[in-house]
Short mmCIF file of C-alpha atoms and ligand atoms in Angstrom, two decimals:
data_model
loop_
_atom_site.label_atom_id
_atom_site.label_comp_id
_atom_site.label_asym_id
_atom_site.label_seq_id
_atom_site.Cartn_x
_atom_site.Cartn_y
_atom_site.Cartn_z
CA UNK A 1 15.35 27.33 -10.61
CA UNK A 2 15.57 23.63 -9.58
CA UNK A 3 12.68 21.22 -9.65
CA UNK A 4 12.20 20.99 -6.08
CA UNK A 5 11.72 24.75 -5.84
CA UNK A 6 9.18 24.74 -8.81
CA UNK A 7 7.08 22.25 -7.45
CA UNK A 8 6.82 24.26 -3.72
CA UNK A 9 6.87 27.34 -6.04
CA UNK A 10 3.04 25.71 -7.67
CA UNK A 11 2.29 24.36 -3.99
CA UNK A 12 2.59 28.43 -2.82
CA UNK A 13 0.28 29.42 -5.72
CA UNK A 14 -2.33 26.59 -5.61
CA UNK A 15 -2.66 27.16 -1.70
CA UNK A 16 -3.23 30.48 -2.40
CA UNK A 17 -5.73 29.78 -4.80
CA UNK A 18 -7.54 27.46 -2.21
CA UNK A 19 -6.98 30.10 0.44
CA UNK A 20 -9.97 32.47 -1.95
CA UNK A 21 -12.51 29.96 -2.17
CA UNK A 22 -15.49 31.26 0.10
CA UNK A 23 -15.69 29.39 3.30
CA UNK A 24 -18.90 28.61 2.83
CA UNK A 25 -18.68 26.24 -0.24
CA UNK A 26 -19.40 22.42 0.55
CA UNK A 27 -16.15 20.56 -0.36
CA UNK A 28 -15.90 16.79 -1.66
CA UNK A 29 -12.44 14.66 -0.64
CA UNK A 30 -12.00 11.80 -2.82
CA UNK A 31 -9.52 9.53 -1.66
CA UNK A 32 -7.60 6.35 -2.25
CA UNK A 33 -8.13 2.95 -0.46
CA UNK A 34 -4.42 2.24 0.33
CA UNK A 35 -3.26 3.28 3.29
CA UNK A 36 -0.47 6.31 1.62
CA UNK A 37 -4.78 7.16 0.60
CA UNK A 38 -6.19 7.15 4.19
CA UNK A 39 -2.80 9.13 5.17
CA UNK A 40 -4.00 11.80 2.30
CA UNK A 41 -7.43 11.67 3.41
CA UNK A 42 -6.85 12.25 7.19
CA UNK A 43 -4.67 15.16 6.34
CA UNK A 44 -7.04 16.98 4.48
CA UNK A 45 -9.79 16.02 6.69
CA UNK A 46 -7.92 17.72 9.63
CA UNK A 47 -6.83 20.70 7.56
CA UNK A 48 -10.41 21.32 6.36
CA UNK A 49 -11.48 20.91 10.00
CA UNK A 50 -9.07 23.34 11.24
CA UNK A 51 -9.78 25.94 8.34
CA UNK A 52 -13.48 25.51 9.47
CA UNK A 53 -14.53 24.54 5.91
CA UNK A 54 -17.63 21.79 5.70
CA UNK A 55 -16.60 19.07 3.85
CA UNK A 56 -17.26 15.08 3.07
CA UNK A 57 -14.99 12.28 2.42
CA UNK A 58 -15.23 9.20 0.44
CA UNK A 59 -12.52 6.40 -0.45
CA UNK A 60 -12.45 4.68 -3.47
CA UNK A 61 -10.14 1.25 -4.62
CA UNK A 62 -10.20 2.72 -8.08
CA UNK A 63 -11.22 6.33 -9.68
CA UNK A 64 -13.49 4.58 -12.50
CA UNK A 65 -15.22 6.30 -15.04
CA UNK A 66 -18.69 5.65 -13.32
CA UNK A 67 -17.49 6.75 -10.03
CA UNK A 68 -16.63 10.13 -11.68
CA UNK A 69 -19.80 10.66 -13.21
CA UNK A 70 -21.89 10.10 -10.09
CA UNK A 71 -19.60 12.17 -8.64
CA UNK A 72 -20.90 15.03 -11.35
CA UNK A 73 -24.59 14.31 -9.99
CA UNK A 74 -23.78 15.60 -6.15
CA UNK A 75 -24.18 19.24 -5.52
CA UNK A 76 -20.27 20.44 -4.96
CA UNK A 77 -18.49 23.09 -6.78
CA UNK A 78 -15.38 22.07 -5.04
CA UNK A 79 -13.56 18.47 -5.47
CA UNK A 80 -10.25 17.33 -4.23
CA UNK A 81 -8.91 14.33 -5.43
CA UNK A 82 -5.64 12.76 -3.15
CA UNK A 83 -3.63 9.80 -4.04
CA UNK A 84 -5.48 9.24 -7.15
CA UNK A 85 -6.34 11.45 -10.02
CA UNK A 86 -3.56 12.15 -12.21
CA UNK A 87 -4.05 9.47 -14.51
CA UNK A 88 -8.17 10.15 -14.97
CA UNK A 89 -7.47 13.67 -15.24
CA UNK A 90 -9.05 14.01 -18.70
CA UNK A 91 -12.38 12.12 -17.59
CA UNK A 92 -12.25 14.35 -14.31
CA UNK A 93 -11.88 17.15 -16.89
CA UNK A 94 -14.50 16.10 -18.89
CA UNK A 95 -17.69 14.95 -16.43
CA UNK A 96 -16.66 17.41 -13.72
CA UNK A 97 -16.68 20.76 -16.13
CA UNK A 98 -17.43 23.92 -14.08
CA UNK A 99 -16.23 23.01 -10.83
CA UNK A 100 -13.00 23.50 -9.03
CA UNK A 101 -10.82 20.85 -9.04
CA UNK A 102 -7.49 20.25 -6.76
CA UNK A 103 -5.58 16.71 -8.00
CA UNK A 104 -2.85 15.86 -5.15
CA UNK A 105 -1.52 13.50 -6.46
CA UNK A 106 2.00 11.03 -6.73
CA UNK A 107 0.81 8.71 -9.54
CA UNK A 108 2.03 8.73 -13.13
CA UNK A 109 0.55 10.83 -15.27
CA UNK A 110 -1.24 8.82 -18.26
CA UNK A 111 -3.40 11.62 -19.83
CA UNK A 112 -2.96 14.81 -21.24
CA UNK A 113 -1.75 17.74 -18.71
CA UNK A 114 -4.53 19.91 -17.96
CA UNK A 115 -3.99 22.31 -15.45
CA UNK A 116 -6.63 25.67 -15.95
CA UNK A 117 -8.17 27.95 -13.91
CA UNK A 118 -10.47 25.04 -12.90
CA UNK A 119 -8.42 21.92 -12.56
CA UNK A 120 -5.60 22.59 -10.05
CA UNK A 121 -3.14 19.36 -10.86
CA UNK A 122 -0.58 18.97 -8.24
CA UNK A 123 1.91 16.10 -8.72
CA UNK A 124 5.80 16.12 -8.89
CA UNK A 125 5.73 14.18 -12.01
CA UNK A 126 5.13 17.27 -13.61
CA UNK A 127 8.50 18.43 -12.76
CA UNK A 128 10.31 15.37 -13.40
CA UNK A 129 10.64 14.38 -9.50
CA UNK A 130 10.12 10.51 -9.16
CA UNK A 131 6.45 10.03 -7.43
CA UNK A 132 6.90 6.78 -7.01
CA UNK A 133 10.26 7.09 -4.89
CA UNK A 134 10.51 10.49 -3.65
CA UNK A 135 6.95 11.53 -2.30
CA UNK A 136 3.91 10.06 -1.56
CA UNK A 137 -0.01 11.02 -1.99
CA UNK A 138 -0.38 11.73 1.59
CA UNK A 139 3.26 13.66 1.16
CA UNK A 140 1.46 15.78 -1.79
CA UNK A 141 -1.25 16.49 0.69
CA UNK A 142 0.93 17.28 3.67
CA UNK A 143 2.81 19.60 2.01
CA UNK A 144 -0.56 21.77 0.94
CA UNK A 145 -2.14 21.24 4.45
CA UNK A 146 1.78 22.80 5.75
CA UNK A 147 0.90 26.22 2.97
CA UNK A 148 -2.56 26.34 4.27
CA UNK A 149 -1.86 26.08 7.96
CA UNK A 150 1.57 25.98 10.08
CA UNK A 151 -0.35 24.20 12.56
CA UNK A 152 -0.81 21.25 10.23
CA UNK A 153 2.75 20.17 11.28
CA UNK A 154 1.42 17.99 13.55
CA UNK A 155 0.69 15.59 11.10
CA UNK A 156 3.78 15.40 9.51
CA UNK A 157 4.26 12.11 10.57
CA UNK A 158 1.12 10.87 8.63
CA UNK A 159 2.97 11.30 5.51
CA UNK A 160 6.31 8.94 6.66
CA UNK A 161 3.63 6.17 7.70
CA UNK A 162 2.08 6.80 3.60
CA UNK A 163 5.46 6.51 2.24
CA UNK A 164 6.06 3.76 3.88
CA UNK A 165 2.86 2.53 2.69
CA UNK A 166 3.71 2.73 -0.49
CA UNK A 167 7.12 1.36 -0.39
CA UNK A 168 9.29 4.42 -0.50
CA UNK A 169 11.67 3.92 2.14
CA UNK A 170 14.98 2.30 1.71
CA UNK A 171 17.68 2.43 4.57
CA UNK A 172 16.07 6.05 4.83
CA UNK A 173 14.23 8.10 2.32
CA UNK A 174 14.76 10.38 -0.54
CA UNK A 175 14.88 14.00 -0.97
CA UNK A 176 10.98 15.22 -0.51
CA UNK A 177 10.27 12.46 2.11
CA UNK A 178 13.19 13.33 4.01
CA UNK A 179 12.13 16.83 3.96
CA UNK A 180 8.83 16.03 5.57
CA UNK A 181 10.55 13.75 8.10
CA UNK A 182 12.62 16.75 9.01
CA UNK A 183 9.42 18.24 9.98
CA UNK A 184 8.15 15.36 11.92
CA UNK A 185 11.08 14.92 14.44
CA UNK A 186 11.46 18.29 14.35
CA UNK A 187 7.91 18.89 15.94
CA UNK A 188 8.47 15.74 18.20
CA UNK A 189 5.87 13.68 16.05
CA UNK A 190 8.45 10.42 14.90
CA UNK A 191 11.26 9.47 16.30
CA UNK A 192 13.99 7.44 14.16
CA UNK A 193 16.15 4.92 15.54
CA UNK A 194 18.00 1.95 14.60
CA UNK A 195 17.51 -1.13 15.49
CA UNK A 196 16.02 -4.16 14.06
CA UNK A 197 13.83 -4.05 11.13
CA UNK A 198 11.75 -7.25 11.15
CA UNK A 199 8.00 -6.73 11.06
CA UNK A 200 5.82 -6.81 13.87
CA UNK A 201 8.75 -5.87 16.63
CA UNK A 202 5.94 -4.03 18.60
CA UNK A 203 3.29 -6.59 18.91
CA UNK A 204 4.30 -10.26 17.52
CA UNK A 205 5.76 -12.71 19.89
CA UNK A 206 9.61 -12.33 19.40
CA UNK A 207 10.28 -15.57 18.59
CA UNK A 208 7.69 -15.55 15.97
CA UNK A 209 9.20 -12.23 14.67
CA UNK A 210 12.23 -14.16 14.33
CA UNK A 211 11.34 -17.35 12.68
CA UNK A 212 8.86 -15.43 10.65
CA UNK A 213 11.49 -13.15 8.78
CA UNK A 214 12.76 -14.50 5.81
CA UNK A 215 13.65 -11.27 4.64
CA UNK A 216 16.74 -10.87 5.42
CA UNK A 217 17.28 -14.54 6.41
CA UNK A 218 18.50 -15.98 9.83
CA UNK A 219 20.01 -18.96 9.03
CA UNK A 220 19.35 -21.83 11.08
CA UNK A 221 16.19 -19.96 12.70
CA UNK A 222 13.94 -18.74 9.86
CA UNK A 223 11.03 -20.45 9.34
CA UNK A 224 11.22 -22.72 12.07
CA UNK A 225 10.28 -22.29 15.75
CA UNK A 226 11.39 -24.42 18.18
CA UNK A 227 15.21 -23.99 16.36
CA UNK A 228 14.52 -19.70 17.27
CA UNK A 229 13.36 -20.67 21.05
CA UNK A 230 16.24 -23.03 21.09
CA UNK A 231 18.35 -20.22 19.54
CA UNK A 232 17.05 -17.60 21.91
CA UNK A 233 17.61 -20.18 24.95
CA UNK A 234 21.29 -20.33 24.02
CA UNK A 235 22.03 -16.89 24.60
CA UNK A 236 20.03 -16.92 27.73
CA UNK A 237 17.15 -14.91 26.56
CA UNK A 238 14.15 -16.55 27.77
CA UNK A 239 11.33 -16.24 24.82
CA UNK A 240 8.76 -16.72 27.55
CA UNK A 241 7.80 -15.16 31.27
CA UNK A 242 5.95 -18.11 32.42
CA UNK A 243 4.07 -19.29 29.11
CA UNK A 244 3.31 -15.81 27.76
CA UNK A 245 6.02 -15.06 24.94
CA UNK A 246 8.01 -12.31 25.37
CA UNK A 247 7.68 -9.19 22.70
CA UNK A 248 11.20 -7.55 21.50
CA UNK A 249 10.07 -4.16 23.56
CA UNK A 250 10.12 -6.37 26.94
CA UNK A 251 13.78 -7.06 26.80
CA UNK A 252 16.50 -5.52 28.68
CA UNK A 253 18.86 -2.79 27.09
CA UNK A 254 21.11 -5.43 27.77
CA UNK A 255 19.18 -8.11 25.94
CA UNK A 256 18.09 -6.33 23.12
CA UNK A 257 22.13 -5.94 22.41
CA UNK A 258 22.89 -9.10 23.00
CA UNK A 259 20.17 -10.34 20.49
CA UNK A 260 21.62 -8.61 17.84
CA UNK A 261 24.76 -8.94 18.03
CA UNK A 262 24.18 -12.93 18.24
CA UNK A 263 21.85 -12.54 15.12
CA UNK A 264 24.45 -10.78 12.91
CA UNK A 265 26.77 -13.28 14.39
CA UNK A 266 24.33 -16.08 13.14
CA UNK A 267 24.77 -14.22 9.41
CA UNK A 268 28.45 -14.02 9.13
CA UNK A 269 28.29 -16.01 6.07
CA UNK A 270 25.91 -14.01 4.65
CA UNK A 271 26.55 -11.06 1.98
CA UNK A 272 25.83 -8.52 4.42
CA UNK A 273 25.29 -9.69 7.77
CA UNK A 274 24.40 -6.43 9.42
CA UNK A 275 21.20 -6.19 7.18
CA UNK A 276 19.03 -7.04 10.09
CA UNK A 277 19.22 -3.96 10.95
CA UNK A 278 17.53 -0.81 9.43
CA UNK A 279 15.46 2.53 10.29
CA UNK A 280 12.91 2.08 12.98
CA UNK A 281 10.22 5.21 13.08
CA UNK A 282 8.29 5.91 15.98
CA UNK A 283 5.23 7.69 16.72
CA UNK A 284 6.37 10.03 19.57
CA UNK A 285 2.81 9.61 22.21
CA UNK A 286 1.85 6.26 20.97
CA UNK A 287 2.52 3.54 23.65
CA UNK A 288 5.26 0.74 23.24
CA UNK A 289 3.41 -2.46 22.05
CA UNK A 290 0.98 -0.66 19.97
CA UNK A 291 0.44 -1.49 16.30
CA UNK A 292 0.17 2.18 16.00
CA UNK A 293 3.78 2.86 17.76
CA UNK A 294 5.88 1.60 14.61
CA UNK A 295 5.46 3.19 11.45
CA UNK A 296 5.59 0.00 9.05
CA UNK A 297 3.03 -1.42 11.15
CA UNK A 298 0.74 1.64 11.68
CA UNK A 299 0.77 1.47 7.91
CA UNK A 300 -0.57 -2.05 7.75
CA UNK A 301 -3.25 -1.44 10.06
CA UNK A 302 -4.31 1.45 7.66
CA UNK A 303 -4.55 -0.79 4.98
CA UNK A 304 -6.17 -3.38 7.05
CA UNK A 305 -8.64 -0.86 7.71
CA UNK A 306 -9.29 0.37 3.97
CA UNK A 307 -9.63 -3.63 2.80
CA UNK A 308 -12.29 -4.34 5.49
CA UNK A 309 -14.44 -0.95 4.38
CA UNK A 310 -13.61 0.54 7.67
CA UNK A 311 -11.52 3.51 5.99
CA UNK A 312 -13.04 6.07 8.41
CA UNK A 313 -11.65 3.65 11.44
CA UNK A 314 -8.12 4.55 9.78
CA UNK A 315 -8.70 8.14 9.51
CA UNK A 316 -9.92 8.68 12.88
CA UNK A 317 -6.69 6.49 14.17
CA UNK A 318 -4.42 8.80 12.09
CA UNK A 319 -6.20 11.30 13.78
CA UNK A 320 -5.16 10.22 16.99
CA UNK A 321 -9.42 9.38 17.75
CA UNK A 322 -8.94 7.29 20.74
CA UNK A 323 -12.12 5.02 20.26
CA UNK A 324 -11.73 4.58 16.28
CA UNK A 325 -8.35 4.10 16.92
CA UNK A 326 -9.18 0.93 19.36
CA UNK A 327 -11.50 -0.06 16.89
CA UNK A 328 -9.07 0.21 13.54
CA UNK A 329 -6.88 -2.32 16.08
CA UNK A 330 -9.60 -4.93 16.47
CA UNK A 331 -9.98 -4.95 13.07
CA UNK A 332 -6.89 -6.22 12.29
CA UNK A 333 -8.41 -9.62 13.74
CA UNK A 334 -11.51 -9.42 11.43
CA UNK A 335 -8.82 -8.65 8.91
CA UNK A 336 -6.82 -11.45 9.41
CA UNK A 337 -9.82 -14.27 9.83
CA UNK A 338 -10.62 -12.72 6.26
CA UNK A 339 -7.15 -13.62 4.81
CA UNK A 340 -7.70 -16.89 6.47
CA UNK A 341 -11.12 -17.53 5.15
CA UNK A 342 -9.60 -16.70 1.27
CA UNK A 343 -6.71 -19.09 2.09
CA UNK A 344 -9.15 -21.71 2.73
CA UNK A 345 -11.59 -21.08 -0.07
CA UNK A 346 -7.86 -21.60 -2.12
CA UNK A 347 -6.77 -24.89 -0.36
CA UNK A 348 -10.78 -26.37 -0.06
CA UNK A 349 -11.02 -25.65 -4.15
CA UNK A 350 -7.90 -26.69 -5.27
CA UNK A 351 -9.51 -30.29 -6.92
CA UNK A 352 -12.28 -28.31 -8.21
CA UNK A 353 -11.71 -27.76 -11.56
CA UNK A 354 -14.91 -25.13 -11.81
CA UNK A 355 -13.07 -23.22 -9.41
CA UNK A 356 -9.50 -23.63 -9.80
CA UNK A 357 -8.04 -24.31 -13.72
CA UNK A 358 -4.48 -25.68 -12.85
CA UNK A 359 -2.18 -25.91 -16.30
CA UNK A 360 1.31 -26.90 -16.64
CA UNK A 361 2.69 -23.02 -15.62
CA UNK A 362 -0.59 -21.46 -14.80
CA UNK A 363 -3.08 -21.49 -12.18
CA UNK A 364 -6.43 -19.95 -12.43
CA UNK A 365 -8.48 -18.95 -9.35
CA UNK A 366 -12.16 -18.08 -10.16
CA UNK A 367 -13.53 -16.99 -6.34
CA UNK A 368 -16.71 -15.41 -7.77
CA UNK A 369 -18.16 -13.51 -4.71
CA UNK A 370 -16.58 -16.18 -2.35
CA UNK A 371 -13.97 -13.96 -0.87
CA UNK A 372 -13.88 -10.56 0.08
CA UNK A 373 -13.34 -8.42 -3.24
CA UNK A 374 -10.66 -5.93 -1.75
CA UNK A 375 -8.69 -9.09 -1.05
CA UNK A 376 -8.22 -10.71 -4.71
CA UNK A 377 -4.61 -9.15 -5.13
CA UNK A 378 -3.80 -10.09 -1.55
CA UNK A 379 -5.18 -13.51 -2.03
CA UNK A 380 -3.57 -14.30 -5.57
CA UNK A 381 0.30 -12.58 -3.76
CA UNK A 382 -0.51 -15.33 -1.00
CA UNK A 383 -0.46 -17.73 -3.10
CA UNK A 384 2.44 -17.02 -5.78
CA UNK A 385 4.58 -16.99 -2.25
CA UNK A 386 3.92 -20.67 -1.99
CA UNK A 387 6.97 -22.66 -1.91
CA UNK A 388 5.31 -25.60 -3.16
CA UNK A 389 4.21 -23.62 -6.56
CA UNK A 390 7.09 -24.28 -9.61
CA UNK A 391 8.63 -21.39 -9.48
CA UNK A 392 7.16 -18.81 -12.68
CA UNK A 393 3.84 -20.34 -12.50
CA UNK A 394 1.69 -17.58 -13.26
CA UNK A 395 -1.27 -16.94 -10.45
CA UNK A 396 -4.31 -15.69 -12.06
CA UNK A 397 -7.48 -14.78 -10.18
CA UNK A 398 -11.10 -13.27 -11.69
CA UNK A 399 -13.63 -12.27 -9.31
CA UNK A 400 -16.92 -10.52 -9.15
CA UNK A 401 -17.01 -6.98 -7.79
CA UNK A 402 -19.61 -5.93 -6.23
CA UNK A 403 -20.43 -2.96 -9.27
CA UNK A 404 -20.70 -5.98 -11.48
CA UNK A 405 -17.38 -5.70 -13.15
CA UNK A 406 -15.38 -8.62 -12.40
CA UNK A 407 -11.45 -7.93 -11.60
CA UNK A 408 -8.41 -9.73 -12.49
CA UNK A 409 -5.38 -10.08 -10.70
CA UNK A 410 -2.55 -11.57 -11.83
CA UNK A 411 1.51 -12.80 -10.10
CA UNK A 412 4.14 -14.94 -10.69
CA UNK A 413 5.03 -17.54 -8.11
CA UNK A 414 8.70 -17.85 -6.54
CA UNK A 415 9.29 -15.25 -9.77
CA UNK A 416 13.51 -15.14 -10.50
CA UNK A 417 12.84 -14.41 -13.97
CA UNK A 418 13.06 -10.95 -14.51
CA UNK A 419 11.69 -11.42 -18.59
CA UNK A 420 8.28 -12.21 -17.45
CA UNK A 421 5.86 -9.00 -17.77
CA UNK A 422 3.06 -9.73 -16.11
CA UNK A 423 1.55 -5.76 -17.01
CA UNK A 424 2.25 -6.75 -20.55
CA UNK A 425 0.20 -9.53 -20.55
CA UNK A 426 -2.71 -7.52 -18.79
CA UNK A 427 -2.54 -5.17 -21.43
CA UNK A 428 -2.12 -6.91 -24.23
CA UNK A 429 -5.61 -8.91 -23.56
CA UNK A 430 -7.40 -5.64 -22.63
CA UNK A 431 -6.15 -4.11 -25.49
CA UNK A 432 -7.92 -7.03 -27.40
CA UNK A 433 -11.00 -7.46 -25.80
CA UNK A 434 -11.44 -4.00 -24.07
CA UNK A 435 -11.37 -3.13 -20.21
CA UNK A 436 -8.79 -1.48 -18.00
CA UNK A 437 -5.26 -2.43 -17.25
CA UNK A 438 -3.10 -1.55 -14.89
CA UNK A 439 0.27 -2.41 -12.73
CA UNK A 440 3.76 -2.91 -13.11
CA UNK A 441 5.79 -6.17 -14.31
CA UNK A 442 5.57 -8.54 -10.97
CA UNK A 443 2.24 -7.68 -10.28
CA UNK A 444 -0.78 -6.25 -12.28
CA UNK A 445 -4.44 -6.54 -13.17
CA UNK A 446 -7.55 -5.04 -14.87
CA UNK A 447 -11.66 -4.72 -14.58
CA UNK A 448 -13.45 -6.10 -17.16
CA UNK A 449 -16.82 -6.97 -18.10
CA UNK A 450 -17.72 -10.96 -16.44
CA UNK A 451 -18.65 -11.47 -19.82
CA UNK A 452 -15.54 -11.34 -21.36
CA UNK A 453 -14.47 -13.67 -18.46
CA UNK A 454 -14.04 -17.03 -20.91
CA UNK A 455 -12.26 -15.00 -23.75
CA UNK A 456 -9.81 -13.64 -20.75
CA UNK A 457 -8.99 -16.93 -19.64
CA UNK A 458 -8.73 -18.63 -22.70
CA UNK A 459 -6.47 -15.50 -24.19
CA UNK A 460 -3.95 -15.55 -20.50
CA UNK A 461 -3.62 -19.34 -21.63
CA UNK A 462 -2.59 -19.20 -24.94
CA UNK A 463 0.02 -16.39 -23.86
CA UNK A 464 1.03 -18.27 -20.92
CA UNK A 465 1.49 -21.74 -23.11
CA UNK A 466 2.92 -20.00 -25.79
CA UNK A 467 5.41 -17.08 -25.03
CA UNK A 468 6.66 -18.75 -21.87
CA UNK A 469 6.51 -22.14 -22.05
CA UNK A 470 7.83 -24.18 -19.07
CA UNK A 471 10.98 -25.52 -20.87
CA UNK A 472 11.68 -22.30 -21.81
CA UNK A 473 11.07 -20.70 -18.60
CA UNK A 474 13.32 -23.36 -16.75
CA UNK A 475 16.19 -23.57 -19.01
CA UNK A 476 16.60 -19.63 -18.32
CA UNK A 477 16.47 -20.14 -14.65
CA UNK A 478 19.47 -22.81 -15.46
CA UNK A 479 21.77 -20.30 -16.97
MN1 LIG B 1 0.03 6.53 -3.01
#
């Protein structure tokens, strides 16, 4: 038997499992903050609705050890964890001992595999099928919701806005994904075209789409706008209807054509000039214009959402709620005065040396409770994208989190040194002073006590100065 039929051949059983728990039991959905997390937590939501099961739902950033033991406190026999879980499965094991537990799950698993006839682990790791490429959490949870219910295929298109989420589509996606896509256009949920794949085609100004993308590069256009108007003027395409800009969905059939085929012209001298152009996926029912209409950006919104605390807003506009969903779109204002306002507190604190340590390849940010504490990573990527940074400066941040542990975050500016292990770092300091680590080798971080918060910094520094000094750094980048 292959691994793909194993792991639907443990979906079958597990569902089945679910299927004989009395309707009557009170059941608890932990979920994660991301948005492939609000995609898990809708689904279940909907499937618990429609299997007339009581239920409440929480989202968490992180499944900590405290979380997990106030979770023991609350009167439920029945937990399920989605897009989280699989690598806390020995503390669930341990403060959650007598209850049922389902893990759906994508994550790699850390701890030991425990799977009994109370902890019901789902995740294709356990079969050797990538999680981090071929299905996401929310995928995991579709797939259940699909054994539970045949009516729950009309949220397969949840799980292709997760995936995307979570970075798992690439000119198309891989074998479970595609699966579940299958489903989706099948049912008339998503629609897939091609066409061009810059960001924010559905609701950004087109010229701003344009001189925003720098990935894949227009050259001669990105970055700059007056040269994309200018551009856009030449192939008589007028980027405004009196002086409201025009969006990409407001052009001709004829236009749109001609756009492209003058932007790949614009690339000829570029490895693959046709690169503008990619999958687009489309929520079939959601009007042209919308955030919600494209997939990538539906996914943004969802995260959006979950980093403003308005999670439930997300789930209800997964859920195709009409008023949360017009609320989860205002938010993405509040969401973006928020990334504004942690900009700021960056460029107003530069000089202060309380707030901002700068070393010769290092720079410390210290925010304390001056930004919102979802948006430290999102903060601390801002600024390793700024051009003016050397490039493999490392971007460090430590901030206060509202449960008193303070989090670090840490990047590498303008990285193109693929020797720098930023996880390694992480863990080599929390495996010295204590706290959790996580995160991969461009990007990575950890909670620890504020009190270690001196020892942390002064430990990053000596690393930083030491194992990748700047001439050493440099003189790679030379080769
Ligand atoms: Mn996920």
């Amino acid at each position: 038997m292959d691994k793909y039929s194993e792991f639907y051949n443990l979906l079958d059983e597990k569902t089945r499992l679910f299927k004989d728990i009395p309707k009557e039991k009170n059941i608890r959905v932990i979920s994660h903050l991301d948005s492939d997390g609000i995609c898990a937590a809708s689904i279940i939501t909907k499937a618990l609705i429609r299997e007339n099961r009581p239920h409440s739902v929480s989202i968490v950033s992180q499944l900590k050890e405290n979380i997990i033991q106030e979770l023991s406190n609350e009167k439920y026999d029945v937990f399920i964890f989605t897009d989280l879980g699989s690598g806390q499965i020995e503390l669930i094991d341990k403060y959650l001992k007598d209850k049922t537990i389902f893990i759906l799950d994508h994550h790699e698993i850390n701890d030991a595999i425990i799977d009994n006839e109370k902890i019901h682990h789902i995740n294709p790791h356990l079969f050797k099928i990538n999680g981090s490429k071929e299905i996401s959490g929310s995928g995991v949870v579709y797939l259940f919701a699909e054994k539970i219910n045949d009516e729950n295929k009309d949220l397969s298109h949840i799980p292709i806005i997760g995936a995307i989420g979570d970075n798992q589509e690439n000119e198309g996606f891989e074998f479970l994904n595609n699966q579940i896509l299958s489903t989706a256009i099948a049912n008339k949920k998503i629609n897939v075209e091609k066409g061009l794949k810059f960001f924010g085609l559905e609701t950004k100004p087109l010229y701003k789409v344009l001189s925003n993308c720098t990935e894949p590069v227009i050259p001669g256009i990105s970055g700059d706008d007056q040269k994309t108007i200018d551009f856009l003027e030449s192939i008589d395409i007028s980027p405004f209807i009196g002086n409201k800009a025009r969006k990409f969905f407001n052009l001709t059939a004829d236009e749109k054509e001609k756009l492209i085929s003058a932007l790949i012209i614009k690339r000829n001298n570029e490895e693959n000039p046709e690169d503008i152009l990619g999958n687009l996926y489309l929520i079939e029912g959601e009007s042209d214009g919308m955030p919600t209409k494209d997939a990538r950006e539906f996914s943004t919104l969802l995260n959006a959402c979950g980093r403003l605390n308005r999670s439930s807003l997300g789930i209800g506009a997964c859920l195709n709620n009409h008023n949360m969903k017009k609320k989860a779109i205002e938010s993405l204002k509040d969401y973006k005065r928020e990334i504004m306002n942690s900009i700021n507190w960056y460029d107003r604190n530069k000089k202060d040396t309380d707030k901002i340590i700068t070393g010769d390849n290092y720079i410390i940010l210290k925010p304390k409770d001056q930004i919102l504490e979802t948006l430290i990573g999102t903060l601390t990527s801002i600024v390793s994208r700024n051009k003016k940074i050397t490039p493999n400066t490392f971007i460090m941040s430590l901030a206060e989190l509202e449960d008193g542990n303070m989090k670090v975050s840490i990047r590498i500016a303008n990285c193109d040194n693929d020797t720098i292990d930023v996880n390694g770092i992480v863990k080599e300091i929390t495996d010295f002073l204590g706290g959790e680590s996580g995160g991969h080798k461009m990007a990575a971080g950890a909670i620890i006590d504020p009190e270690l918060e001196d020892d942390f910094i002064a430990k990053a520094i000596n690393i930083f100065e030491t194992k990748y000094p700047k001439e050493i750094i440099i003189n790679e980048i030379d080769d």
